[in-house]
Amino acid sequence: MSAIGSSPRRDWTCWDFVLPAISESSASRAALPADVGGVLGVGVAVLDLIQEVTSYPGEDEEVRAIAQRRVRGGNVTNSLTILAQFGHSCSWIGTLGDDAAAAEIRMELVRQGIDVSQVVQIAGGTSPLSSILLSRATGSRTIVHYRDLPELDAAAFAEVSLEGLAWVHFEGRNPVETEQMIRRVRSVAPDVTISLELEKNRPDIDILFDGPHVLLAGQAFARARGWQTPTVLLEELAGRSRADLCVVAWGEQGAALQRREGPIQQVPAVVPPRVVDTLGAGDVFNAGVMDGLLRGLPALDAVRHAVRIAGAKCGRMGLDLRDLA
Ligand code: ADP
Ligand code: FRU
């Protein structure tokens, strides 16, 4: 049976009903079962060059950065970073170039305890790079992302070991290939929970709606489809997917979720005293949902946990959340 076991403890039938504040003890303190399997993340790793500016500049302006950082980024690898900090055994599969950035990315993942032994290296390939402006005034991040590396394909994924896994998380990219990967996990490892991130509205992405147990959607995806609220997104997904659980993160408004044929439930954001860095908030949120469900929390509590750690992340620079584990 997948990790989405029990039903929500109560039925909240109205989107406008704001749930009580999260109790820390109920969510993040549930022990990680000793025999829980590992998490495999399928997606990208990126070199992030982050420059912090006092406020976001206008076009054709020249401004000085007040700080800079050079870190490994990428949605799925960011989520794995958090999961590793929370005690999960993590591995990443994706493509990398054979350039200096690739070496840096690998080294950072290994340092974080994430297994990269199955990564596919593309000879002559350039590793993905993001130029990121982080505004000190608002904590907002503006990302310019470059990639020309081929995506991981189903043939490469067919070689990847699924031994000892409890969870496989996919970024919703390269849908035709990803659909085959999901089918492989479903048939070779039927007990493994499969989640899919819907961050961008890519061509053919609809073919991925039906395979995963958990759909993790974002605001940009929803808006690109013309679905202007979390409720509309969840209603639309419910009509297109048989996933056990659909979750949508909605920035500073928090998140919403719906178990299959259950009510839509809303979880308000946990806002830190000062928002300093929202880079990777969605990736932390996704990790929180996975972590919560792997600890056996009901879906609602897993999402509350995700909202809490994503909020905490927005209140600090970077992705070190070990004190919350
Ligand atoms: P992304 O990083 O993919 O753009 P979101 O902006 O939707 O993702 O944020 C993901 C989650 O992080 C939200 O659901 C919310 O729980 C939390 N979050 C984001 N921005 C804030 C904020 N300003 N204050 C508190 N929590 C936030
Ligand atoms: C944040 C992030 C960055 C990366 C970009 C890729 O969510 O993963 O680390 O540069 O998005 O789209």
Coordinates of C-alpha atoms and ligand atoms in Angstrom, one line a residue:
M1 CA 0.0 0.0 0.0
S2 CA 1.3 3.5 -0.8
A3 CA 2.1 6.0 2.0
I4 CA -1.3 7.7 1.6
G5 CA -3.0 5.5 4.1
S6 CA -5.6 7.0 6.3
S7 CA -8.4 9.5 5.7
P8 CA -8.3 13.0 7.1
R9 CA -9.4 13.0 10.7
R10 CA -12.4 15.4 10.0
D11 CA -14.2 16.7 7.1
W12 CA -13.8 20.4 6.4
T13 CA -16.2 21.0 3.7
C14 CA -15.7 24.7 2.9
W15 CA -12.7 26.3 1.3
D16 CA -13.2 29.4 3.4
F17 CA -12.9 27.5 6.7
V18 CA -9.4 28.3 7.9
L19 CA -7.9 25.5 9.8
P20 CA -6.5 26.0 13.3
A21 CA -2.8 26.7 13.6
I22 CA -0.5 23.8 13.3
S23 CA 0.6 22.1 16.4
E24 CA 4.3 21.3 16.1
S25 CA 4.1 18.2 18.0
S26 CA 1.4 16.6 15.8
A27 CA 3.3 17.1 12.6
S28 CA 7.0 17.1 12.5
R29 CA 7.6 15.1 15.7
A30 CA 6.1 11.9 14.3
A31 CA 9.0 9.5 14.4
L32 CA 10.4 8.3 11.1
P33 CA 9.7 4.5 11.0
A34 CA 13.0 2.7 11.3
D35 CA 12.3 0.4 8.3
V36 CA 11.0 3.2 6.0
G37 CA 12.4 2.9 2.5
G38 CA 14.4 5.5 0.6
V39 CA 13.4 8.4 -1.6
L40 CA 14.5 8.6 -5.3
G41 CA 14.2 12.0 -6.9
V42 CA 14.0 12.3 -10.7
G43 CA 14.6 15.8 -12.1
V44 CA 17.3 18.4 -12.5
A45 CA 20.3 19.8 -10.5
V46 CA 21.4 23.3 -11.3
L47 CA 24.2 25.7 -10.4
D48 CA 22.5 28.7 -8.8
L49 CA 24.3 32.0 -8.8
I50 CA 22.4 34.2 -6.4
Q51 CA 22.9 37.9 -6.1
E52 CA 21.1 39.7 -3.3
V53 CA 20.0 43.3 -4.1
T54 CA 18.4 45.9 -1.9
S55 CA 15.4 46.0 -4.2
Y56 CA 14.6 44.6 -7.7
P57 CA 16.3 46.8 -10.4
G58 CA 14.5 48.2 -13.4
E59 CA 15.5 47.2 -17.0
D60 CA 18.8 48.7 -18.1
E61 CA 19.8 49.8 -14.6
E62 CA 23.1 49.0 -13.1
V63 CA 23.1 48.1 -9.4
R64 CA 25.4 46.6 -6.9
A65 CA 24.7 43.3 -5.2
I66 CA 24.9 43.4 -1.4
A67 CA 25.7 39.7 -1.1
Q68 CA 26.2 36.7 -3.4
R69 CA 26.1 32.9 -3.0
R70 CA 26.9 30.1 -5.4
V71 CA 24.9 27.0 -4.5
R72 CA 23.5 23.8 -6.0
G73 CA 19.8 24.3 -6.9
G74 CA 17.1 22.5 -8.9
N75 CA 13.7 21.6 -7.6
V76 CA 14.0 17.9 -7.0
T77 CA 17.5 18.1 -5.6
N78 CA 16.4 20.9 -3.3
S79 CA 13.6 18.7 -2.0
L80 CA 16.1 15.8 -1.5
T81 CA 18.4 18.1 0.5
I82 CA 15.6 18.7 3.0
L83 CA 14.5 15.1 3.1
A84 CA 18.2 14.0 3.8
Q85 CA 18.3 16.6 6.6
F86 CA 15.1 15.0 8.0
G87 CA 16.7 11.6 8.1
H88 CA 15.6 10.0 4.8
S89 CA 17.9 7.9 2.6
C90 CA 17.9 9.9 -0.7
S91 CA 19.2 9.3 -4.2
W92 CA 19.0 11.5 -7.3
I93 CA 18.8 10.6 -10.9
G94 CA 19.0 13.1 -13.7
T95 CA 21.5 14.4 -16.3
L96 CA 24.6 16.4 -15.8
G97 CA 27.2 17.8 -18.2
D98 CA 30.9 17.0 -17.9
D99 CA 31.9 20.5 -17.0
A100 CA 33.2 22.1 -13.8
A101 CA 29.7 23.0 -12.7
A102 CA 28.8 19.3 -12.9
A103 CA 31.7 18.4 -10.5
E104 CA 30.6 21.1 -8.1
I105 CA 27.0 20.0 -8.2
R106 CA 27.9 16.3 -7.6
M107 CA 30.3 17.2 -4.8
E108 CA 27.6 19.3 -3.0
L109 CA 25.0 16.5 -3.3
V110 CA 27.4 13.9 -1.9
R111 CA 28.3 16.3 0.9
Q112 CA 24.6 16.4 1.7
G113 CA 24.4 12.6 1.8
I114 CA 22.5 12.2 -1.4
D115 CA 23.4 9.2 -3.6
V116 CA 24.4 10.3 -7.1
S117 CA 25.9 7.1 -8.3
Q118 CA 23.2 6.6 -11.0
V119 CA 23.4 10.0 -12.5
V120 CA 23.8 10.2 -16.3
Q121 CA 26.7 12.3 -17.5
I122 CA 26.4 13.8 -21.0
A123 CA 29.7 14.1 -22.8
G124 CA 30.3 17.7 -23.8
G125 CA 27.1 18.8 -22.1
T126 CA 26.8 22.1 -20.2
S127 CA 25.2 21.8 -16.7
P128 CA 22.1 23.9 -16.1
L129 CA 22.7 27.4 -14.6
S130 CA 20.4 29.9 -12.9
S131 CA 21.1 33.6 -12.4
I132 CA 19.0 34.6 -9.5
L133 CA 18.2 38.1 -8.1
L134 CA 17.0 38.0 -4.5
S135 CA 15.4 41.2 -3.3
R136 CA 16.2 42.1 0.3
A137 CA 13.1 44.4 0.3
T138 CA 10.7 41.6 -0.2
G139 CA 12.5 38.2 -0.1
S140 CA 11.3 37.5 -3.6
R141 CA 13.5 35.7 -6.1
T142 CA 13.7 36.2 -9.8
I143 CA 15.2 33.3 -11.7
V144 CA 16.7 33.3 -15.2
H145 CA 17.4 29.6 -16.0
Y146 CA 19.6 28.2 -18.7
R147 CA 19.6 24.6 -19.8
D148 CA 20.3 22.8 -23.0
L149 CA 21.1 19.5 -21.5
P150 CA 19.0 16.5 -22.7
E151 CA 16.4 15.4 -20.2
L152 CA 16.6 12.0 -18.6
D153 CA 14.9 9.5 -20.8
A154 CA 12.9 6.3 -20.0
A155 CA 15.7 4.1 -21.4
A156 CA 18.1 5.5 -18.8
F157 CA 15.5 5.3 -16.1
A158 CA 15.0 1.6 -16.9
E159 CA 18.5 0.9 -15.6
V160 CA 17.9 2.6 -12.3
S161 CA 17.5 0.4 -9.3
L162 CA 14.2 0.7 -7.4
E163 CA 15.4 -1.6 -4.6
G164 CA 14.7 -0.5 -1.1
L165 CA 12.6 2.6 -2.1
A166 CA 9.4 3.8 -0.4
W167 CA 8.9 6.9 -2.7
V168 CA 9.8 8.1 -6.2
H169 CA 9.3 11.8 -6.9
F170 CA 9.2 13.2 -10.4
E171 CA 9.5 16.7 -11.7
G172 CA 6.8 17.0 -14.4
R173 CA 9.1 17.5 -17.3
N174 CA 9.5 15.6 -20.5
P175 CA 6.0 14.1 -20.1
V176 CA 6.2 11.3 -22.8
E177 CA 9.3 9.8 -21.3
T178 CA 8.2 10.5 -17.7
E179 CA 4.9 8.6 -18.3
Q180 CA 6.9 5.5 -19.2
M181 CA 9.1 5.9 -16.1
I182 CA 6.0 6.2 -13.9
R183 CA 4.6 3.1 -15.6
R184 CA 7.8 1.2 -14.8
V185 CA 7.7 2.1 -11.1
R186 CA 4.0 1.1 -10.9
S187 CA 4.7 -2.3 -12.4
V188 CA 8.1 -3.1 -10.9
A189 CA 7.6 -1.6 -7.5
P190 CA 3.9 -1.4 -6.8
D191 CA 4.3 -0.6 -3.1
V192 CA 6.3 2.6 -3.9
T193 CA 4.5 5.9 -3.6
I194 CA 4.9 8.1 -6.7
S195 CA 4.6 11.8 -6.6
L196 CA 4.7 14.3 -9.4
E197 CA 5.4 18.0 -9.3
L198 CA 3.3 20.2 -11.6
E199 CA 5.3 23.4 -11.7
K200 CA 5.0 24.5 -15.3
N201 CA 2.4 23.8 -17.9
R202 CA 4.4 21.8 -20.4
P203 CA 3.1 20.3 -23.7
D204 CA 1.5 16.8 -23.1
I205 CA 1.7 17.3 -19.3
D206 CA -1.9 16.0 -19.0
I207 CA -0.7 12.4 -19.8
L208 CA 1.0 12.5 -16.4
F209 CA -2.1 13.3 -14.3
D210 CA -3.2 9.7 -13.9
G211 CA -0.1 7.7 -12.9
P212 CA 1.1 9.2 -9.6
H213 CA -0.4 8.7 -6.2
V214 CA 0.3 12.3 -5.2
L215 CA 0.1 15.4 -7.4
L216 CA 2.0 18.5 -6.1
A217 CA 0.9 21.5 -8.1
G218 CA 2.0 25.1 -8.0
Q219 CA 0.5 28.5 -8.6
A220 CA 2.4 29.1 -11.9
F221 CA 1.1 25.8 -13.3
A222 CA -2.5 26.7 -12.2
R223 CA -2.5 30.2 -13.7
A224 CA -0.9 28.9 -17.0
R225 CA -4.0 26.6 -17.3
G226 CA -6.3 29.5 -16.6
W227 CA -7.2 28.0 -13.1
Q228 CA -7.1 31.2 -11.0
T229 CA -7.7 29.7 -7.5
P230 CA -6.5 26.6 -5.6
T231 CA -10.2 25.4 -5.5
V232 CA -10.5 25.6 -9.3
L233 CA -7.2 23.8 -9.7
L234 CA -8.2 21.0 -7.4
E235 CA -11.6 20.6 -9.0
E236 CA -10.0 20.4 -12.4
L237 CA -7.4 17.9 -11.4
A238 CA -10.0 15.8 -9.6
G239 CA -11.8 15.4 -12.9
R240 CA -8.6 14.4 -14.7
S241 CA -6.7 12.3 -12.3
R242 CA -7.2 9.3 -10.0
A243 CA -4.4 10.4 -7.7
D244 CA -5.0 9.6 -4.0
L245 CA -4.0 13.1 -3.0
C246 CA -3.7 16.5 -4.9
V247 CA -2.0 19.3 -3.2
V248 CA -1.5 22.9 -4.4
A249 CA 1.0 25.4 -2.9
W250 CA -0.1 29.0 -3.3
G251 CA 2.8 31.2 -2.1
E252 CA 2.0 33.4 0.9
Q253 CA -1.6 32.2 1.0
G254 CA -0.5 28.7 2.0
A255 CA -1.8 25.5 0.4
A256 CA -4.8 23.4 -0.3
L257 CA -5.4 19.7 -0.6
Q258 CA -7.9 17.2 -1.7
R259 CA -8.0 13.5 -1.1
R260 CA -9.7 11.5 -3.8
E261 CA -13.4 12.2 -3.6
G262 CA -12.8 14.1 -0.4
P263 CA -13.5 17.8 0.5
I264 CA -11.1 20.6 -0.4
Q265 CA -9.1 21.7 2.6
Q266 CA -7.1 24.9 3.1
V267 CA -4.0 25.4 5.2
P268 CA -3.0 29.0 5.7
A269 CA 0.7 30.0 5.4
V270 CA 2.9 30.1 8.4
V271 CA 4.5 33.5 7.9
P272 CA 7.9 34.1 9.4
P273 CA 8.7 37.4 11.3
R274 CA 10.5 38.6 8.2
V275 CA 10.5 37.1 4.7
V276 CA 14.1 37.0 3.6
D277 CA 14.5 34.3 1.0
T278 CA 11.7 32.5 -0.9
L279 CA 14.1 30.7 -3.2
G280 CA 13.1 27.0 -3.1
A281 CA 10.1 27.5 -0.9
G282 CA 8.1 25.2 -3.2
D283 CA 10.8 22.6 -3.1
V284 CA 10.8 22.6 0.7
F285 CA 7.0 22.4 0.7
N286 CA 7.1 19.3 -1.5
A287 CA 9.7 17.7 0.7
G288 CA 7.5 18.5 3.7
V289 CA 4.5 16.7 2.2
M290 CA 6.6 13.6 1.4
D291 CA 8.3 13.7 4.8
G292 CA 4.9 13.9 6.6
L293 CA 3.3 11.1 4.6
L294 CA 6.4 8.9 5.0
R295 CA 6.1 9.4 8.8
G296 CA 2.5 8.2 8.5
L297 CA 0.8 11.5 9.1
P298 CA -2.7 11.9 7.7
A299 CA -2.7 14.0 4.5
L300 CA -3.9 17.2 6.2
D301 CA -1.2 17.0 8.9
A302 CA 1.4 16.3 6.2
V303 CA 0.4 19.5 4.4
R304 CA 0.4 21.5 7.6
H305 CA 3.9 20.2 8.3
A306 CA 4.9 21.2 4.7
V307 CA 3.5 24.7 5.2
R308 CA 5.3 25.1 8.5
I309 CA 8.7 24.2 7.2
A310 CA 8.2 26.2 3.9
G311 CA 7.3 29.2 6.0
A312 CA 10.3 28.7 8.2
K313 CA 12.5 28.5 5.1
C314 CA 11.2 31.8 3.8
G315 CA 12.4 33.4 7.1
R316 CA 16.0 32.3 6.6
M317 CA 18.6 32.3 3.9
G318 CA 19.2 29.1 2.1
L319 CA 18.1 25.5 2.7
D320 CA 19.5 24.5 6.1
L321 CA 16.5 23.3 8.1
R322 CA 18.3 20.7 10.2
D323 CA 17.1 22.4 13.4
L324 CA 13.5 21.6 12.4
A325 CA 14.2 17.9 11.8
Ligands
ADP1 P1 7.5 28.3 -5.3 O1 8.8 28.4 -4.5 O2 7.5 27.0 -6.2 O3 7.2 29.5 -6.1 P2 5.3 28.9 -3.5 O4 5.7 30.4 -3.6 O5 3.9 28.5 -3.9 O6 6.4 28.0 -4.3 O7 5.6 28.6 -2.0 C1 5.5 27.2 -1.5 C2 5.0 27.3 -0.1 O8 5.9 28.0 0.7 C3 3.6 27.9 0.1 O9 2.6 27.0 0.0 C4 3.8 28.5 1.5 O10 3.4 27.5 2.4 C5 5.2 28.8 1.7 N1 5.5 30.2 1.4 C6 5.8 30.8 0.2 N2 5.9 32.2 0.3 C7 5.6 32.4 1.6 C8 5.6 33.6 2.4 N3 5.9 34.8 1.9 N4 5.3 33.5 3.8 C9 5.1 32.3 4.3 N5 5.1 31.1 3.6 C10 5.4 31.2 2.3
FRU2 C1 14.1 26.9 -7.0 C2 14.9 26.3 -8.2 C3 16.4 26.8 -8.2 C4 16.7 26.6 -9.7 C5 15.4 26.8 -10.4 C6 15.2 25.8 -11.5 O1 12.9 26.3 -7.0 O2 15.0 24.9 -8.1 O3 17.2 26.2 -7.3 O4 17.7 27.4 -10.2 O5 14.4 26.6 -9.4 O6 14.0 26.0 -12.2

